[in-house]
């Protein structure tokens, strides 16, 4: 997941990730990476990764698409014209079983024709994940996907895009509810503790120094977290509302090609609240005045094929606030300029105040 804001296909983001200096072209021909990234760095090992898939790396023109939890590359075969997307996993972020399980769900979605998504290459018989030692001796993992045509859905017509995403999300949830995952399937559990609590992989929002600078801001966010915990504990984790979710359904992770829409980047998928997927779609837009119309459009798309109860609607403000605090924690851990020097924390505090007063999506479940 990128924490830089609304992003483009395959993780491209219009907001720069923080780095010591701008990325510079490598004289050896490697794609530029954020500094400081040396030749022996895990993110530079695309050539070895391609060889693990029985490909001649010398045939490929490779360019960086995204660099965050993973390094993602566009790989163009100069001879055949075939285009692939290589994902190198940052060491220590995802266990091997997590990556295998993500690919197992993707394979099932494709086999069951639940949604359109990218297929992947096998690294060996019965093994989709390439494993190899990096120059520093660490074990590295890679996955290789087909490249899908298309563009990110139009953000100028966000209500129309929200309806499209809502419909696709309903298809994902229907599949998740009916799918019998294979033995050994394991993905993160996205409950409150693992999203914004002490067990969150990126830490909790309270560890971000800027969130503690002003006492009033800190108290607002603490009260918001307390309300989130109380409301989601009451909502519960029944099978009708808590299951396998994508957990990063931003517009950046959809590709529209004519009448076909594809869902990509399942790297954050896990077990969580189905309604949290809506909050993820609205990442970085939670405080926009147009939020009610976007949510209404998403709901129109979703309920075209799925039912939602009043409790599902009533919990949406808590899902939005939960996602916002998660984004604060992740961006703060990366020391993103929007958190360190920008207005993200004051805007988050203002959102928390409205949430506590019942002003976020007021009347939605009435």
PDB file of C-alpha atoms in Angstrom, residues 111-334:
ATOM      1  CA  UNK A 111     -11.087 -19.513 -11.687  1.00  0.00           C
ATOM      2  CA  UNK A 112     -14.549 -18.628 -10.346  1.00  0.00           C
ATOM      3  CA  UNK A 113     -14.764 -15.519 -12.560  1.00  0.00           C
ATOM      4  CA  UNK A 114     -15.770 -13.435  -9.564  1.00  0.00           C
ATOM      5  CA  UNK A 115     -13.801 -10.381 -10.711  1.00  0.00           C
ATOM      6  CA  UNK A 116     -11.257  -9.705 -13.434  1.00  0.00           C
ATOM      7  CA  UNK A 117      -7.728  -9.611 -12.050  1.00  0.00           C
ATOM      8  CA  UNK A 118      -4.183 -10.293 -13.205  1.00  0.00           C
ATOM      9  CA  UNK A 119      -2.923 -13.842 -13.483  1.00  0.00           C
ATOM     10  CA  UNK A 120       0.538 -14.788 -12.270  1.00  0.00           C
ATOM     11  CA  UNK A 121       3.452 -16.929 -13.410  1.00  0.00           C
ATOM     12  CA  UNK A 122       4.628 -20.003 -11.535  1.00  0.00           C
ATOM     13  CA  UNK A 123       8.206 -19.985 -10.300  1.00  0.00           C
ATOM     14  CA  UNK A 124       8.276 -23.793 -10.115  1.00  0.00           C
ATOM     15  CA  UNK A 125       5.764 -26.637 -10.246  1.00  0.00           C
ATOM     16  CA  UNK A 126       3.192 -25.997  -7.497  1.00  0.00           C
ATOM     17  CA  UNK A 127       5.063 -22.856  -6.375  1.00  0.00           C
ATOM     18  CA  UNK A 128       4.040 -19.322  -7.357  1.00  0.00           C
ATOM     19  CA  UNK A 129       6.509 -17.434  -5.168  1.00  0.00           C
ATOM     20  CA  UNK A 130      10.150 -17.123  -6.203  1.00  0.00           C
ATOM     21  CA  UNK A 131      12.615 -17.390  -3.328  1.00  0.00           C
ATOM     22  CA  UNK A 132      16.284 -16.485  -3.498  1.00  0.00           C
ATOM     23  CA  UNK A 133      19.080 -15.036  -1.405  1.00  0.00           C
ATOM     24  CA  UNK A 134      19.915 -11.372  -1.808  1.00  0.00           C
ATOM     25  CA  UNK A 135      23.487 -10.022  -1.846  1.00  0.00           C
ATOM     26  CA  UNK A 136      23.298  -9.429   1.908  1.00  0.00           C
ATOM     27  CA  UNK A 137      22.190 -13.011   2.550  1.00  0.00           C
ATOM     28  CA  UNK A 138      18.557 -12.252   3.317  1.00  0.00           C
ATOM     29  CA  UNK A 139      15.798 -14.413   1.848  1.00  0.00           C
ATOM     30  CA  UNK A 140      13.854 -12.511  -0.819  1.00  0.00           C
ATOM     31  CA  UNK A 141      10.434 -13.267  -2.279  1.00  0.00           C
ATOM     32  CA  UNK A 142       8.994 -12.255  -5.637  1.00  0.00           C
ATOM     33  CA  UNK A 143       5.768 -12.698  -7.581  1.00  0.00           C
ATOM     34  CA  UNK A 144       5.301 -12.143 -11.316  1.00  0.00           C
ATOM     35  CA  UNK A 145       1.961 -10.985 -12.733  1.00  0.00           C
ATOM     36  CA  UNK A 146       0.586 -10.451 -16.196  1.00  0.00           C
ATOM     37  CA  UNK A 147       0.277  -6.799 -17.178  1.00  0.00           C
ATOM     38  CA  UNK A 148      -3.321  -5.700 -17.642  1.00  0.00           C
ATOM     39  CA  UNK A 149      -4.369  -2.906 -20.007  1.00  0.00           C
ATOM     40  CA  UNK A 150      -6.441  -0.017 -18.765  1.00  0.00           C
ATOM     41  CA  UNK A 151      -6.394   3.176 -16.763  1.00  0.00           C
ATOM     42  CA  UNK A 152      -7.326   4.197 -13.259  1.00  0.00           C
ATOM     43  CA  UNK A 153     -11.060   5.051 -13.129  1.00  0.00           C
ATOM     44  CA  UNK A 154     -11.872   8.700 -13.726  1.00  0.00           C
ATOM     45  CA  UNK A 155     -11.635  10.765 -10.562  1.00  0.00           C
ATOM     46  CA  UNK A 156     -13.346  13.726 -12.246  1.00  0.00           C
ATOM     47  CA  UNK A 157     -16.579  11.713 -12.079  1.00  0.00           C
ATOM     48  CA  UNK A 158     -16.060  10.281  -8.621  1.00  0.00           C
ATOM     49  CA  UNK A 159     -19.735   9.382  -7.990  1.00  0.00           C
ATOM     50  CA  UNK A 160     -19.730   7.239 -11.136  1.00  0.00           C
ATOM     51  CA  UNK A 161     -16.423   5.697 -10.142  1.00  0.00           C
ATOM     52  CA  UNK A 162     -17.671   5.012  -6.612  1.00  0.00           C
ATOM     53  CA  UNK A 163     -20.689   3.145  -8.002  1.00  0.00           C
ATOM     54  CA  UNK A 164     -18.384   1.026 -10.164  1.00  0.00           C
ATOM     55  CA  UNK A 165     -16.118   0.259  -7.204  1.00  0.00           C
ATOM     56  CA  UNK A 166     -19.100  -0.545  -4.994  1.00  0.00           C
ATOM     57  CA  UNK A 167     -20.318  -3.121  -7.512  1.00  0.00           C
ATOM     58  CA  UNK A 168     -16.864  -4.719  -7.779  1.00  0.00           C
ATOM     59  CA  UNK A 169     -16.523  -4.770  -3.988  1.00  0.00           C
ATOM     60  CA  UNK A 170     -19.836  -6.611  -3.644  1.00  0.00           C
ATOM     61  CA  UNK A 171     -18.531  -9.286  -6.029  1.00  0.00           C
ATOM     62  CA  UNK A 172     -15.357  -9.690  -3.984  1.00  0.00           C
ATOM     63  CA  UNK A 173     -17.329 -10.001  -0.750  1.00  0.00           C
ATOM     64  CA  UNK A 174     -19.746 -12.527  -2.238  1.00  0.00           C
ATOM     65  CA  UNK A 175     -16.804 -14.668  -3.313  1.00  0.00           C
ATOM     66  CA  UNK A 176     -15.112 -14.364   0.077  1.00  0.00           C
ATOM     67  CA  UNK A 177     -18.262 -15.481   1.880  1.00  0.00           C
ATOM     68  CA  UNK A 178     -18.693 -18.552  -0.294  1.00  0.00           C
ATOM     69  CA  UNK A 179     -15.066 -19.601  -0.811  1.00  0.00           C
ATOM     70  CA  UNK A 180     -13.513 -22.477   1.105  1.00  0.00           C
ATOM     71  CA  UNK A 181      -9.912 -21.381   1.493  1.00  0.00           C
ATOM     72  CA  UNK A 182      -7.295 -24.126   1.096  1.00  0.00           C
ATOM     73  CA  UNK A 183      -5.605 -25.705   4.087  1.00  0.00           C
ATOM     74  CA  UNK A 184      -2.795 -23.510   5.374  1.00  0.00           C
ATOM     75  CA  UNK A 185      -4.362 -20.290   4.069  1.00  0.00           C
ATOM     76  CA  UNK A 186      -3.258 -17.405   6.287  1.00  0.00           C
ATOM     77  CA  UNK A 187      -3.577 -13.654   5.933  1.00  0.00           C
ATOM     78  CA  UNK A 188      -3.412 -10.814   8.496  1.00  0.00           C
ATOM     79  CA  UNK A 189      -6.431 -10.190  10.712  1.00  0.00           C
ATOM     80  CA  UNK A 190      -7.447  -6.550  10.308  1.00  0.00           C
ATOM     81  CA  UNK A 191      -9.219  -5.868  13.591  1.00  0.00           C
ATOM     82  CA  UNK A 192      -8.815  -2.654  15.574  1.00  0.00           C
ATOM     83  CA  UNK A 193      -5.709  -3.812  17.438  1.00  0.00           C
ATOM     84  CA  UNK A 194      -3.935  -4.876  14.242  1.00  0.00           C
ATOM     85  CA  UNK A 195      -4.915  -1.685  12.380  1.00  0.00           C
ATOM     86  CA  UNK A 196      -4.297   1.060  14.940  1.00  0.00           C
ATOM     87  CA  UNK A 197      -3.335  -0.720  18.159  1.00  0.00           C
ATOM     88  CA  UNK A 198      -0.081  -1.861  19.684  1.00  0.00           C
ATOM     89  CA  UNK A 199       0.090  -4.919  17.403  1.00  0.00           C
ATOM     90  CA  UNK A 200      -0.249  -2.944  14.149  1.00  0.00           C
ATOM     91  CA  UNK A 201       2.741  -3.683  11.865  1.00  0.00           C
ATOM     92  CA  UNK A 202       3.379   0.062  11.385  1.00  0.00           C
ATOM     93  CA  UNK A 203       2.711   1.007  15.020  1.00  0.00           C
ATOM     94  CA  UNK A 204      -0.187   3.002  16.409  1.00  0.00           C
ATOM     95  CA  UNK A 205      -1.077   6.616  15.627  1.00  0.00           C
ATOM     96  CA  UNK A 206      -0.139   7.610  19.194  1.00  0.00           C
ATOM     97  CA  UNK A 207       3.510   6.902  18.380  1.00  0.00           C
ATOM     98  CA  UNK A 208       3.530   9.693  15.784  1.00  0.00           C
ATOM     99  CA  UNK A 209       5.178  12.653  17.583  1.00  0.00           C
ATOM    100  CA  UNK A 210       3.136  15.281  15.722  1.00  0.00           C
ATOM    101  CA  UNK A 211      -0.097  13.650  16.935  1.00  0.00           C
ATOM    102  CA  UNK A 212       0.963  14.360  20.534  1.00  0.00           C
ATOM    103  CA  UNK A 213       2.157  17.927  20.064  1.00  0.00           C
ATOM    104  CA  UNK A 214      -1.164  19.573  20.917  1.00  0.00           C
ATOM    105  CA  UNK A 215      -3.064  18.240  23.920  1.00  0.00           C
ATOM    106  CA  UNK A 216      -6.463  18.988  22.371  1.00  0.00           C
ATOM    107  CA  UNK A 217      -5.615  17.086  19.187  1.00  0.00           C
ATOM    108  CA  UNK A 218      -4.291  14.129  21.143  1.00  0.00           C
ATOM    109  CA  UNK A 219      -7.405  13.968  23.333  1.00  0.00           C
ATOM    110  CA  UNK A 220      -9.723  14.154  20.305  1.00  0.00           C
ATOM    111  CA  UNK A 221      -7.945  11.265  18.625  1.00  0.00           C
ATOM    112  CA  UNK A 222      -7.943   9.230  21.842  1.00  0.00           C
ATOM    113  CA  UNK A 223     -11.686   9.766  22.255  1.00  0.00           C
ATOM    114  CA  UNK A 224     -12.252   8.868  18.599  1.00  0.00           C
ATOM    115  CA  UNK A 225     -10.329   5.603  19.034  1.00  0.00           C
ATOM    116  CA  UNK A 226     -12.348   4.784  22.151  1.00  0.00           C
ATOM    117  CA  UNK A 227     -15.608   5.315  20.271  1.00  0.00           C
ATOM    118  CA  UNK A 228     -14.363   3.188  17.362  1.00  0.00           C
ATOM    119  CA  UNK A 229     -13.508   0.341  19.717  1.00  0.00           C
ATOM    120  CA  UNK A 230     -16.871   0.487  21.472  1.00  0.00           C
ATOM    121  CA  UNK A 231     -18.917   0.634  18.270  1.00  0.00           C
ATOM    122  CA  UNK A 232     -17.026  -2.117  16.470  1.00  0.00           C
ATOM    123  CA  UNK A 233     -17.129  -4.363  19.534  1.00  0.00           C
ATOM    124  CA  UNK A 234     -20.912  -3.967  19.486  1.00  0.00           C
ATOM    125  CA  UNK A 235     -21.042  -4.539  15.713  1.00  0.00           C
ATOM    126  CA  UNK A 236     -19.118  -7.770  16.123  1.00  0.00           C
ATOM    127  CA  UNK A 237     -17.323 -10.147  13.798  1.00  0.00           C
ATOM    128  CA  UNK A 238     -20.069 -12.427  12.530  1.00  0.00           C
ATOM    129  CA  UNK A 239     -19.519 -14.205   9.215  1.00  0.00           C
ATOM    130  CA  UNK A 240     -22.003 -11.868   7.536  1.00  0.00           C
ATOM    131  CA  UNK A 241     -19.859  -8.817   8.326  1.00  0.00           C
ATOM    132  CA  UNK A 242     -16.278  -9.996   8.921  1.00  0.00           C
ATOM    133  CA  UNK A 243     -14.292 -12.038   6.406  1.00  0.00           C
ATOM    134  CA  UNK A 244     -11.665 -11.921   3.661  1.00  0.00           C
ATOM    135  CA  UNK A 245     -11.326  -8.380   2.265  1.00  0.00           C
ATOM    136  CA  UNK A 246      -9.052  -6.623  -0.225  1.00  0.00           C
ATOM    137  CA  UNK A 247      -8.262  -3.828   2.293  1.00  0.00           C
ATOM    138  CA  UNK A 248      -6.891  -1.353  -0.274  1.00  0.00           C
ATOM    139  CA  UNK A 249      -9.656  -0.728  -2.830  1.00  0.00           C
ATOM    140  CA  UNK A 250      -8.576   2.789  -3.760  1.00  0.00           C
ATOM    141  CA  UNK A 251      -9.210   3.982  -7.305  1.00  0.00           C
ATOM    142  CA  UNK A 252      -5.501   3.289  -7.906  1.00  0.00           C
ATOM    143  CA  UNK A 253      -6.150  -0.424  -7.627  1.00  0.00           C
ATOM    144  CA  UNK A 254      -8.710  -0.612 -10.419  1.00  0.00           C
ATOM    145  CA  UNK A 255      -8.009  -0.613 -14.145  1.00  0.00           C
ATOM    146  CA  UNK A 256     -10.745   0.245 -16.628  1.00  0.00           C
ATOM    147  CA  UNK A 257     -10.315  -0.957 -20.205  1.00  0.00           C
ATOM    148  CA  UNK A 258     -13.442  -0.230 -22.211  1.00  0.00           C
ATOM    149  CA  UNK A 259     -16.286  -2.139 -20.580  1.00  0.00           C
ATOM    150  CA  UNK A 260     -13.964  -4.299 -18.472  1.00  0.00           C
ATOM    151  CA  UNK A 261     -12.854  -3.390 -14.950  1.00  0.00           C
ATOM    152  CA  UNK A 262      -9.970  -5.180 -13.253  1.00  0.00           C
ATOM    153  CA  UNK A 263      -9.038  -5.267  -9.572  1.00  0.00           C
ATOM    154  CA  UNK A 264      -5.316  -5.356  -8.794  1.00  0.00           C
ATOM    155  CA  UNK A 265      -2.891  -5.305  -5.843  1.00  0.00           C
ATOM    156  CA  UNK A 266      -4.181  -7.764  -3.241  1.00  0.00           C
ATOM    157  CA  UNK A 267      -1.044  -7.297  -1.143  1.00  0.00           C
ATOM    158  CA  UNK A 268      -2.994  -5.930   1.852  1.00  0.00           C
ATOM    159  CA  UNK A 269      -5.808  -8.485   1.785  1.00  0.00           C
ATOM    160  CA  UNK A 270      -6.760 -10.044   5.091  1.00  0.00           C
ATOM    161  CA  UNK A 271      -9.626 -10.902   7.386  1.00  0.00           C
ATOM    162  CA  UNK A 272     -11.553  -7.812   8.400  1.00  0.00           C
ATOM    163  CA  UNK A 273     -14.885  -6.031   8.321  1.00  0.00           C
ATOM    164  CA  UNK A 274     -16.446  -6.002   4.867  1.00  0.00           C
ATOM    165  CA  UNK A 275     -17.488  -2.367   5.353  1.00  0.00           C
ATOM    166  CA  UNK A 276     -13.857  -1.450   5.973  1.00  0.00           C
ATOM    167  CA  UNK A 277     -13.325  -1.894   2.232  1.00  0.00           C
ATOM    168  CA  UNK A 278     -15.499   1.191   1.662  1.00  0.00           C
ATOM    169  CA  UNK A 279     -13.338   3.186   4.058  1.00  0.00           C
ATOM    170  CA  UNK A 280     -10.242   2.066   2.137  1.00  0.00           C
ATOM    171  CA  UNK A 281     -11.796   3.264  -1.126  1.00  0.00           C
ATOM    172  CA  UNK A 282     -12.147   6.731   0.396  1.00  0.00           C
ATOM    173  CA  UNK A 283      -8.588   6.895   1.761  1.00  0.00           C
ATOM    174  CA  UNK A 284      -7.348  10.484   2.140  1.00  0.00           C
ATOM    175  CA  UNK A 285     -10.834  11.735   1.209  1.00  0.00           C
ATOM    176  CA  UNK A 286     -12.528  11.151   4.572  1.00  0.00           C
ATOM    177  CA  UNK A 287     -12.767  14.868   5.366  1.00  0.00           C
ATOM    178  CA  UNK A 288     -14.063  16.005   1.956  1.00  0.00           C
ATOM    179  CA  UNK A 289     -17.427  17.795   1.987  1.00  0.00           C
ATOM    180  CA  UNK A 290     -18.552  15.587  -0.926  1.00  0.00           C
ATOM    181  CA  UNK A 291     -18.132  12.420   1.135  1.00  0.00           C
ATOM    182  CA  UNK A 292     -21.895  11.737   1.588  1.00  0.00           C
ATOM    183  CA  UNK A 293     -22.523  11.753  -2.170  1.00  0.00           C
ATOM    184  CA  UNK A 294     -19.570   9.439  -2.790  1.00  0.00           C
ATOM    185  CA  UNK A 295     -20.719   7.000  -0.119  1.00  0.00           C
ATOM    186  CA  UNK A 296     -24.263   7.066  -1.533  1.00  0.00           C
ATOM    187  CA  UNK A 297     -22.886   6.236  -4.995  1.00  0.00           C
ATOM    188  CA  UNK A 298     -20.762   3.381  -3.618  1.00  0.00           C
ATOM    189  CA  UNK A 299     -23.809   2.002  -1.816  1.00  0.00           C
ATOM    190  CA  UNK A 300     -25.859   2.122  -5.022  1.00  0.00           C
ATOM    191  CA  UNK A 301     -23.231   0.043  -6.763  1.00  0.00           C
ATOM    192  CA  UNK A 302     -22.828  -2.375  -3.864  1.00  0.00           C
ATOM    193  CA  UNK A 303     -26.522  -2.979  -3.197  1.00  0.00           C
ATOM    194  CA  UNK A 304     -27.147  -3.730  -6.859  1.00  0.00           C
ATOM    195  CA  UNK A 305     -26.132  -7.312  -6.029  1.00  0.00           C
ATOM    196  CA  UNK A 306     -25.798  -7.460  -2.224  1.00  0.00           C
ATOM    197  CA  UNK A 307     -27.872  -6.542   0.785  1.00  0.00           C
ATOM    198  CA  UNK A 308     -26.804  -4.266   3.628  1.00  0.00           C
ATOM    199  CA  UNK A 309     -28.600  -3.830   6.933  1.00  0.00           C
ATOM    200  CA  UNK A 310     -29.020  -0.733   9.077  1.00  0.00           C
ATOM    201  CA  UNK A 311     -26.195  -1.904  11.345  1.00  0.00           C
ATOM    202  CA  UNK A 312     -23.842  -2.054   8.354  1.00  0.00           C
ATOM    203  CA  UNK A 313     -24.703   1.527   7.441  1.00  0.00           C
ATOM    204  CA  UNK A 314     -24.540   2.775  11.022  1.00  0.00           C
ATOM    205  CA  UNK A 315     -20.969   1.538  11.422  1.00  0.00           C
ATOM    206  CA  UNK A 316     -19.597   3.356   8.347  1.00  0.00           C
ATOM    207  CA  UNK A 317     -18.500   6.522  10.234  1.00  0.00           C
ATOM    208  CA  UNK A 318     -16.432   4.337  12.573  1.00  0.00           C
ATOM    209  CA  UNK A 319     -14.881   2.527   9.600  1.00  0.00           C
ATOM    210  CA  UNK A 320     -13.908   5.844   8.019  1.00  0.00           C
ATOM    211  CA  UNK A 321     -12.367   7.120  11.249  1.00  0.00           C
ATOM    212  CA  UNK A 322     -10.563   3.807  11.763  1.00  0.00           C
ATOM    213  CA  UNK A 323      -9.028   4.021   8.305  1.00  0.00           C
ATOM    214  CA  UNK A 324      -7.996   7.639   8.855  1.00  0.00           C
ATOM    215  CA  UNK A 325      -6.154   6.748  12.069  1.00  0.00           C
ATOM    216  CA  UNK A 326      -4.493   3.837  10.299  1.00  0.00           C
ATOM    217  CA  UNK A 327      -3.317   6.146   7.511  1.00  0.00           C
ATOM    218  CA  UNK A 328      -1.972   8.548  10.133  1.00  0.00           C
ATOM    219  CA  UNK A 329       0.008   5.742  11.764  1.00  0.00           C
ATOM    220  CA  UNK A 330       1.427   4.439   8.475  1.00  0.00           C
ATOM    221  CA  UNK A 331       2.310   7.833   7.058  1.00  0.00           C
ATOM    222  CA  UNK A 332       3.752   8.917  10.401  1.00  0.00           C
ATOM    223  CA  UNK A 333       5.935   5.827  10.602  1.00  0.00           C
ATOM    224  CA  UNK A 334       7.362   6.734   7.179  1.00  0.00           C
TER     225      UNK A 334
END
